[in-house]
PDB file of C-alpha atoms and ligand atoms in Angstrom:
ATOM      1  CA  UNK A 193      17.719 -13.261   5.433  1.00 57.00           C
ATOM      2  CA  UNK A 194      17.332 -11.451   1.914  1.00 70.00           C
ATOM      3  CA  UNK A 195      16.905  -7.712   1.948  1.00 95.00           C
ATOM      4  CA  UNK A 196      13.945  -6.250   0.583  1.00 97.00           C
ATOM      5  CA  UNK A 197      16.445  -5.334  -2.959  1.00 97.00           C
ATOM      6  CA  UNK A 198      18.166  -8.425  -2.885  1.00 96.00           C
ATOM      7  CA  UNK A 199      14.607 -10.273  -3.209  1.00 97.00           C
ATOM      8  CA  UNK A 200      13.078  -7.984  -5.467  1.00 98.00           C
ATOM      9  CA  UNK A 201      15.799  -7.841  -7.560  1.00 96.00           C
ATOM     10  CA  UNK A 202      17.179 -12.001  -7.333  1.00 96.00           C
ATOM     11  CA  UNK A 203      12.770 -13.239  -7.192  1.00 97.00           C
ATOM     12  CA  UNK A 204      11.073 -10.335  -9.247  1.00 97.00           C
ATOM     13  CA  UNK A 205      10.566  -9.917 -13.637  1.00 97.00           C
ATOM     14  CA  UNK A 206       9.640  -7.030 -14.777  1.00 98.00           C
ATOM     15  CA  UNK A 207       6.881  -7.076 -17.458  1.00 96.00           C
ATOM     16  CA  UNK A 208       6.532  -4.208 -20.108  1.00 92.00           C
ATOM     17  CA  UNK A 209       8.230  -1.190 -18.285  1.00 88.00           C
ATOM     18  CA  UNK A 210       6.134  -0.790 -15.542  1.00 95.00           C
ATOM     19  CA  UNK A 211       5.221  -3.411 -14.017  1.00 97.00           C
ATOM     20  CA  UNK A 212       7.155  -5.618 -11.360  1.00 98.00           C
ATOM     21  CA  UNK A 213       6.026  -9.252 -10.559  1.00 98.00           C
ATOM     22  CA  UNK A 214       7.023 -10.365  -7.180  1.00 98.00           C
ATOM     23  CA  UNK A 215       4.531 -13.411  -6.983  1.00 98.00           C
ATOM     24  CA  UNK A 216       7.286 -15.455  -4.793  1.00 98.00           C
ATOM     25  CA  UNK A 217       6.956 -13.212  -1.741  1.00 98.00           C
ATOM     26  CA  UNK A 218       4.197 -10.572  -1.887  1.00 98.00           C
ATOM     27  CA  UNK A 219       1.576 -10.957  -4.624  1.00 97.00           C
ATOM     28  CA  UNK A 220       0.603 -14.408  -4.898  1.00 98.00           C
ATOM     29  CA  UNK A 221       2.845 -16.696  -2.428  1.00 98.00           C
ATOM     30  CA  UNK A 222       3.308 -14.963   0.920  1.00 98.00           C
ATOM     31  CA  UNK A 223       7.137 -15.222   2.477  1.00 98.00           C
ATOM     32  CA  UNK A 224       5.276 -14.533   5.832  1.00 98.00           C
ATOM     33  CA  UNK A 225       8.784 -15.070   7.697  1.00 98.00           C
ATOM     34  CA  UNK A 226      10.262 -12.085   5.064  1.00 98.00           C
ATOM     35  CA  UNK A 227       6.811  -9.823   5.386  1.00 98.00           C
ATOM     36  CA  UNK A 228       6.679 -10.178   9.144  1.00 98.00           C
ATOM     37  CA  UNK A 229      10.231  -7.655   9.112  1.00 98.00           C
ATOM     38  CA  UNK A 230       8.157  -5.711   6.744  1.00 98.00           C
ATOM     39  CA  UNK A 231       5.164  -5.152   9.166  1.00 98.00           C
ATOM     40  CA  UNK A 232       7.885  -4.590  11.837  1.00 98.00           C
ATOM     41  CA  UNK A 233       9.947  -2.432   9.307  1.00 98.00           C
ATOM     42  CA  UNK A 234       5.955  -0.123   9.182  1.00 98.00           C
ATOM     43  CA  UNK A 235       6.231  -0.129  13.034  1.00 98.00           C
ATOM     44  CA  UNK A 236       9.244   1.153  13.364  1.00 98.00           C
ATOM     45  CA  UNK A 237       8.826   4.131  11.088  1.00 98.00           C
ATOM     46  CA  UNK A 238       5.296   5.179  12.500  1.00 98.00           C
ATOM     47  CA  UNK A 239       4.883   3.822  16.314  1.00 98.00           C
ATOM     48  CA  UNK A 240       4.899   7.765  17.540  1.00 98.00           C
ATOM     49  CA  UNK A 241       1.773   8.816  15.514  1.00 97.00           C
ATOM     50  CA  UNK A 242      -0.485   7.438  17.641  1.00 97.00           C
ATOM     51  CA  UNK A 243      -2.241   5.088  15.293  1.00 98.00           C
ATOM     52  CA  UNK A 244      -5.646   3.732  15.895  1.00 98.00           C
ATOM     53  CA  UNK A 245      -6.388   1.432  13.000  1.00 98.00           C
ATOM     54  CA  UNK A 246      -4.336   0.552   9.627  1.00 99.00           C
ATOM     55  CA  UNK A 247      -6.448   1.113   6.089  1.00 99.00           C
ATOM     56  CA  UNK A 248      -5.985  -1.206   3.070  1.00 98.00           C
ATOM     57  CA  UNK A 249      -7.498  -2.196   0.179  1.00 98.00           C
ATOM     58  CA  UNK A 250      -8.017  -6.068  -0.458  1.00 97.00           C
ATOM     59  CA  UNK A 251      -6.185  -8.355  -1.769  1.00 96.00           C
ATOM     60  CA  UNK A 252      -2.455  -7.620  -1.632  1.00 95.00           C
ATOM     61  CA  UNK A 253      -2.470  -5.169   0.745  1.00 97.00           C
ATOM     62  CA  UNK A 254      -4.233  -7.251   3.661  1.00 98.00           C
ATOM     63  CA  UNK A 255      -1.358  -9.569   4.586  1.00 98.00           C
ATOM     64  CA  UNK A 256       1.604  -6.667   4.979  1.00 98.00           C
ATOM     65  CA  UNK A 257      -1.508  -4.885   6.882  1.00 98.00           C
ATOM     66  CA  UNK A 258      -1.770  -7.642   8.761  1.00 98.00           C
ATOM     67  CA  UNK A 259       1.273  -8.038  10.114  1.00 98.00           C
ATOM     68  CA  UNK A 260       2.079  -5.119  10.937  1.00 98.00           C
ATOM     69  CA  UNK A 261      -1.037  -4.353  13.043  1.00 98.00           C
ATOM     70  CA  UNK A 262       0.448  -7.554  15.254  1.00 98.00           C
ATOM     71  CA  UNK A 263       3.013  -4.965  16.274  1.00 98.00           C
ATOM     72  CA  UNK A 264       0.847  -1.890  16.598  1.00 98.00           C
ATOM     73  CA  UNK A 265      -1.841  -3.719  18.341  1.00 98.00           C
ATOM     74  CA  UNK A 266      -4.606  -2.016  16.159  1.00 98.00           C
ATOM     75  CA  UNK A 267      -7.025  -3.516  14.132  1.00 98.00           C
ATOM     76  CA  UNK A 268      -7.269  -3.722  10.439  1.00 98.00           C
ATOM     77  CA  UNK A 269      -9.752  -2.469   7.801  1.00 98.00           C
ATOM     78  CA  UNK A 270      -9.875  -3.415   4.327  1.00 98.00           C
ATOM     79  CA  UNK A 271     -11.565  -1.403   1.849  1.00 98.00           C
ATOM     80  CA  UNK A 272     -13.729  -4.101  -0.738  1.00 96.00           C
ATOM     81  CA  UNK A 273     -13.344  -3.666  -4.129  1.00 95.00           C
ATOM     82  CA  UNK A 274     -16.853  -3.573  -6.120  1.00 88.00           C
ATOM     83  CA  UNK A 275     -17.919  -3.117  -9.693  1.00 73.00           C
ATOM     84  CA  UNK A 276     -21.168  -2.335  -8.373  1.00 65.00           C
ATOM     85  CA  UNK A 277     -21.859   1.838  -8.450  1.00 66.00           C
ATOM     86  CA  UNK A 278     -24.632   1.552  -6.136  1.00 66.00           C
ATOM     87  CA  UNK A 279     -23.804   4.100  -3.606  1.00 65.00           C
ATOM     88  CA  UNK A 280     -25.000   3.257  -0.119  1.00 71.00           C
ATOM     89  CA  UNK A 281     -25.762   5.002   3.164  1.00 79.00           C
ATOM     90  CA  UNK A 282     -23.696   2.766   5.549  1.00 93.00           C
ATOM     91  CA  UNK A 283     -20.650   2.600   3.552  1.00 96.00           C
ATOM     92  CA  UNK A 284     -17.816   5.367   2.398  1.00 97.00           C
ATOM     93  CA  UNK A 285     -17.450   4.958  -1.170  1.00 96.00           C
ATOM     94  CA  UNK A 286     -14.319   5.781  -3.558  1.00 97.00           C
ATOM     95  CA  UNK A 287     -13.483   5.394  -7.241  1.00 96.00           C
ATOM     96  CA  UNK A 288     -10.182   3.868  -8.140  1.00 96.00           C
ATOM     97  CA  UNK A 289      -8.448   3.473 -11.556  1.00 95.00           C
ATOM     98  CA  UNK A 290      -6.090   0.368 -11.744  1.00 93.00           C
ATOM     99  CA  UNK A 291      -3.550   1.118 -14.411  1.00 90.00           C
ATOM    100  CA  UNK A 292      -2.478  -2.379 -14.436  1.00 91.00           C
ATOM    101  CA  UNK A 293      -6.065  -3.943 -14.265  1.00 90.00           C
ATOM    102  CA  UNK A 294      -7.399  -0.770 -16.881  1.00 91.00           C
ATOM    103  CA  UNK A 295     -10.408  -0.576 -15.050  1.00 92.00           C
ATOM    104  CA  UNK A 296     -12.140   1.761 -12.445  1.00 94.00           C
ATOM    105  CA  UNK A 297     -14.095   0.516  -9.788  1.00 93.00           C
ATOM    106  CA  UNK A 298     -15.761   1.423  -6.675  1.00 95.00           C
ATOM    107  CA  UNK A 299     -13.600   0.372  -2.933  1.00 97.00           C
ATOM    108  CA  UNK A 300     -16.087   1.031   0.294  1.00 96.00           C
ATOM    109  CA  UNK A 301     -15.710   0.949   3.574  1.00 97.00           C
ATOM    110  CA  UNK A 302     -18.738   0.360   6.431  1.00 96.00           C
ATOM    111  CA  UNK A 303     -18.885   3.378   8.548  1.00 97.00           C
ATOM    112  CA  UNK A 304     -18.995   1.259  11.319  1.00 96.00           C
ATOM    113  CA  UNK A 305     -15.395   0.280  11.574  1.00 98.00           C
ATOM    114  CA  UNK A 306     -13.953   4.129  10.562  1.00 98.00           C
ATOM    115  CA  UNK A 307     -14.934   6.288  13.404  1.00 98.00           C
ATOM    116  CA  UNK A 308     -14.495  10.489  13.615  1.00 98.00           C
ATOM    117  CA  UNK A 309     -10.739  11.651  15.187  1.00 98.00           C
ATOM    118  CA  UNK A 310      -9.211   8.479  14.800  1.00 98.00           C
ATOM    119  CA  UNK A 311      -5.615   8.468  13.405  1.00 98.00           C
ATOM    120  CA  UNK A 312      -4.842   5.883  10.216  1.00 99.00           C
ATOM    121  CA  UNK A 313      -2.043   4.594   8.566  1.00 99.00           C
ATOM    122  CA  UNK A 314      -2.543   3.878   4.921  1.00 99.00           C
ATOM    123  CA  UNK A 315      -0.689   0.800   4.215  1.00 98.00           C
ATOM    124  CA  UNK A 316      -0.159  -1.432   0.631  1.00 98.00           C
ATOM    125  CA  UNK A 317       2.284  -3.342  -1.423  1.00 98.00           C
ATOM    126  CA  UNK A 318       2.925  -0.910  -4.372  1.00 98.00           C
ATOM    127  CA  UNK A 319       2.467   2.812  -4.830  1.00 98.00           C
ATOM    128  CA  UNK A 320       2.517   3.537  -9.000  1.00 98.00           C
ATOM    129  CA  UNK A 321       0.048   6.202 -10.135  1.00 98.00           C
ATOM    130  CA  UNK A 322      -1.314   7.105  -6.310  1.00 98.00           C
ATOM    131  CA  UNK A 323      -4.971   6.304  -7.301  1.00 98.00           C
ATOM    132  CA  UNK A 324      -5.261   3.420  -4.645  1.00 98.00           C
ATOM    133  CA  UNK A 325      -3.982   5.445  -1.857  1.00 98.00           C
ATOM    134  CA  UNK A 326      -6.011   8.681  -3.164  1.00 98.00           C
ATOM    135  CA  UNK A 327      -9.506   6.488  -3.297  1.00 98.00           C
ATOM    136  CA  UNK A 328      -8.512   5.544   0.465  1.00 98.00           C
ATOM    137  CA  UNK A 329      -7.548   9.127   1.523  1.00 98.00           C
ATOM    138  CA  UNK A 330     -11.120   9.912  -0.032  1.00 98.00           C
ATOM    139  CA  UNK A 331     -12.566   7.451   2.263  1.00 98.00           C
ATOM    140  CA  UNK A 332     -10.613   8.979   5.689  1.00 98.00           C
ATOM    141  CA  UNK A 333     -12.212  12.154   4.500  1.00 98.00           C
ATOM    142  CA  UNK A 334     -15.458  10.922   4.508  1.00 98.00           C
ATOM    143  CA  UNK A 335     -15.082   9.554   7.780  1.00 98.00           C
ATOM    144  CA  UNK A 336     -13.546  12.287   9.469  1.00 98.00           C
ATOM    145  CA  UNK A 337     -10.387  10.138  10.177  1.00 98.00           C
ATOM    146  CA  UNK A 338      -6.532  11.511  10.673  1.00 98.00           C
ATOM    147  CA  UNK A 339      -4.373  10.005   7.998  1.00 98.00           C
ATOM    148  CA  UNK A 340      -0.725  10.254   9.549  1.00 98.00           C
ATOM    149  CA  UNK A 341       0.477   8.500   6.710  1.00 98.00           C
ATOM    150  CA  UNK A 342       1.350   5.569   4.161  1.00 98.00           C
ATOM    151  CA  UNK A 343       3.599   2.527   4.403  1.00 98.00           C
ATOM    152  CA  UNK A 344       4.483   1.400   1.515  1.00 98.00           C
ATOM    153  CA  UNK A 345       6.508  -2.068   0.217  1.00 98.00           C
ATOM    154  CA  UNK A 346       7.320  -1.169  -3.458  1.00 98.00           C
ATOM    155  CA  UNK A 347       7.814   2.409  -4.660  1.00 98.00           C
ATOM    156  CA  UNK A 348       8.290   2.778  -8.000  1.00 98.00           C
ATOM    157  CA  UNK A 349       9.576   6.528  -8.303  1.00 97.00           C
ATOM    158  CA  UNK A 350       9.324   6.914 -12.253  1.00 97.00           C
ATOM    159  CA  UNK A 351       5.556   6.812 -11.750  1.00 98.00           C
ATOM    160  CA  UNK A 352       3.645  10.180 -10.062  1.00 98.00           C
ATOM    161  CA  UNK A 353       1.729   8.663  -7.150  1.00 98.00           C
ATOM    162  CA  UNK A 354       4.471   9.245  -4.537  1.00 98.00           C
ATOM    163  CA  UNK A 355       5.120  12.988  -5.548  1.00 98.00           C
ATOM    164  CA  UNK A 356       1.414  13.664  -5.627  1.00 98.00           C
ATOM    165  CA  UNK A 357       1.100  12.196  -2.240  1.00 98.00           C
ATOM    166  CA  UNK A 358       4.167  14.084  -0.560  1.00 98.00           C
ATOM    167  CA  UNK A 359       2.773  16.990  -2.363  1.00 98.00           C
ATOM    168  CA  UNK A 360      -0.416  16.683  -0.412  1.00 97.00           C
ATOM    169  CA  UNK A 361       1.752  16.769   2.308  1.00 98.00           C
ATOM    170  CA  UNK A 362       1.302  13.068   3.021  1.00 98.00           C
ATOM    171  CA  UNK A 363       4.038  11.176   5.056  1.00 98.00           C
ATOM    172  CA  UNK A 364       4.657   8.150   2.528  1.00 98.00           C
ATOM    173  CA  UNK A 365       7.562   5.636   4.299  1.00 98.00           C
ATOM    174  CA  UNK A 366       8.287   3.632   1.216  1.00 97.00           C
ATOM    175  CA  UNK A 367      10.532   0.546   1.922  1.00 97.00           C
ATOM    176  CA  UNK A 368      12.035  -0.054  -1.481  1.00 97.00           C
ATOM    177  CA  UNK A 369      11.912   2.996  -3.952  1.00 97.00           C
ATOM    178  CA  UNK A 370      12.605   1.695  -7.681  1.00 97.00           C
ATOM    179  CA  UNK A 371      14.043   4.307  -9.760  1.00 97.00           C
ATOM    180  CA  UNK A 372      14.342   3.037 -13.259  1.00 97.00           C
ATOM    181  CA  UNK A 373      13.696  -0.869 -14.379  1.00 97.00           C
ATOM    182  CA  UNK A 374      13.858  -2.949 -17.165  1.00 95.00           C
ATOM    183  CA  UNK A 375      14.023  -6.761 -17.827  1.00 91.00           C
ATOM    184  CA  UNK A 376      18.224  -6.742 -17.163  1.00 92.00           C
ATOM    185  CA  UNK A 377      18.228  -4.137 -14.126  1.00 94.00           C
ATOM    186  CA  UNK A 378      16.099  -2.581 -11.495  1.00 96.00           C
ATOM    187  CA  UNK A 379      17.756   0.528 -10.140  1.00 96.00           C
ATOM    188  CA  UNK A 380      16.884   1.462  -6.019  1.00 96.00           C
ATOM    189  CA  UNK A 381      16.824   5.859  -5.270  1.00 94.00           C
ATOM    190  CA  UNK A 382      18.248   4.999  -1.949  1.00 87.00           C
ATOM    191  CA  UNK A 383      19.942   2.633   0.319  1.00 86.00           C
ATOM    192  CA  UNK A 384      17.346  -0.227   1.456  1.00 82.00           C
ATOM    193  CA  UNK A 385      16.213   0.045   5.245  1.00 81.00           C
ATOM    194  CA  UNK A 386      15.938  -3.676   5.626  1.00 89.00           C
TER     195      UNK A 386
HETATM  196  P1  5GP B  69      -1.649   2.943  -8.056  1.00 78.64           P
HETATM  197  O1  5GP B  69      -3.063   3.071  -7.586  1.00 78.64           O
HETATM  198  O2  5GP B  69      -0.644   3.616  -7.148  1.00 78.64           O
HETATM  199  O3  5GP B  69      -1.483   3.329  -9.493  1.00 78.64           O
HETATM  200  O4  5GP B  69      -1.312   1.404  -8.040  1.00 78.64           O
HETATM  201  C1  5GP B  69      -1.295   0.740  -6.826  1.00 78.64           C
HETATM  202  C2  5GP B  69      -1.976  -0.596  -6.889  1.00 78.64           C
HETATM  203  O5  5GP B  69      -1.826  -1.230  -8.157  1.00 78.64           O
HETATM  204  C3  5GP B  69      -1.322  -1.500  -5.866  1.00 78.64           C
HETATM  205  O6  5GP B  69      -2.231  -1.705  -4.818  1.00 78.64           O
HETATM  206  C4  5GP B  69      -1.022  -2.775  -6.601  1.00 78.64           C
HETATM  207  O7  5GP B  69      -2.002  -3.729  -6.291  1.00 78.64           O
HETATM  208  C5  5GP B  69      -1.135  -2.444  -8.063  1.00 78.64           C
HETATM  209  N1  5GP B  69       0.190  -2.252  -8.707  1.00 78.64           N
HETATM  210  C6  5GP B  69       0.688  -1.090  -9.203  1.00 78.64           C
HETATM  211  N2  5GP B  69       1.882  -1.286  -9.780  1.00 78.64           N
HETATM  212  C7  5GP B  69       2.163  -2.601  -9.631  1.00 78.64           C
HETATM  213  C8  5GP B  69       3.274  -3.417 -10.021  1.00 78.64           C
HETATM  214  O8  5GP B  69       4.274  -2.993 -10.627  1.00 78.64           O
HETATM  215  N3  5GP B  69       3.219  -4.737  -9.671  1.00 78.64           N
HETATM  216  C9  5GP B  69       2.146  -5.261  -8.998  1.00 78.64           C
HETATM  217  N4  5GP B  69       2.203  -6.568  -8.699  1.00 78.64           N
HETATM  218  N5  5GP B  69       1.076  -4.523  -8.627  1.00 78.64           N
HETATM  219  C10 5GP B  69       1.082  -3.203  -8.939  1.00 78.64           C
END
């Protein structure tokens, strides 16, 4: 099987300079064989903290979540993404700016399935500017909940979001951490863990 560079670099085009298309295998088709080693991968790296439930935000996020709650046993939330800016009582509510989409809008979560003291793992395809994972880390501090960390697929370094995280003193597990790109070469920080 393809390592996680190998694919990304052999499957992925890279529009503009910052963003990466990798429609074959994790945005639009689903190489559920591939992402299956990718949930275990997210396993690996966190099965000591104790994790209760695994936090995403639909849509790309929900099938790598997916899989790898198969091997932690825990369920998985999805925040929903709404324009609406109607704030309601039974929901925790965040505002996210997409940098690719160039729009904010709300993602909620019922408070039914986020309860007080529980421990979750942030997981989601690409980290760039860190608003996705900050509007969910919003959300676990509404709830009360224990973030013990992020999983993420795609890194790309060149953008702030992972130094803001570590500097919160979040644990981010990136699999693949893209340094520099352009439409002839995409450049990995480190050695690829699968
Ligand atoms: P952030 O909030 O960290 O700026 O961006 C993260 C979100 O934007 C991810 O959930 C992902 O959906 C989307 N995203 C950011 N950069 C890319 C990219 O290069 N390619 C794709 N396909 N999605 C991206």
């Amino acid at each position: 099987m393809n390592s996680l560079h190998q694919k990304i670099r052999e499957e992925g085009t890279v529009i503009g300079h910052e963003i990466l298309k990798v429609d074959s295998f994790l945005n639009h088709q689903l190489d559920i064989v591939f992402l299956d080693q990718v949930g275990r991968e997210f396993y690996e790296r966190f099965k000591d903290q104790k994790v209760d439930k695994i936090l995403t935000v639909e849509v790309s996020g929900i099938a790598i979540a997916a899989l790898a709650a198969r091997y932690f046993k825990v369920p998985v939330v999805f925040a929903k993404k709404l324009k609406s800016k109607t704030l309601h009582e039974e929901t925790y509510d965040a505002e996210v700016y997409s940098f690719t989409k160039k729009t904010t809008y709300q993602i909620k979560v019922s408070r039914k399935f986020l309860k007080e003291g529980e421990r979750v793992l942030l997981i989601d395809d690409f980290l760039a500017k860190g608003q996705a994972a900050l509007g969910l880390i919003e959300i676990c501090r509404q709830a009360g909940v224990t973030v013990v960390g992020a999983g993420i697929v795609i890194e790309k370094d060149f953008q702030e979001g992972g130094r803001m995280l570590r500097d919160q003193g979040i644990n981010v597990v990136s699999l693949a951490r893209i340094g520099t790109m352009d439409e002839t070469e995409i450049h990995f920080m480190e050695e690829g863990s699968i």
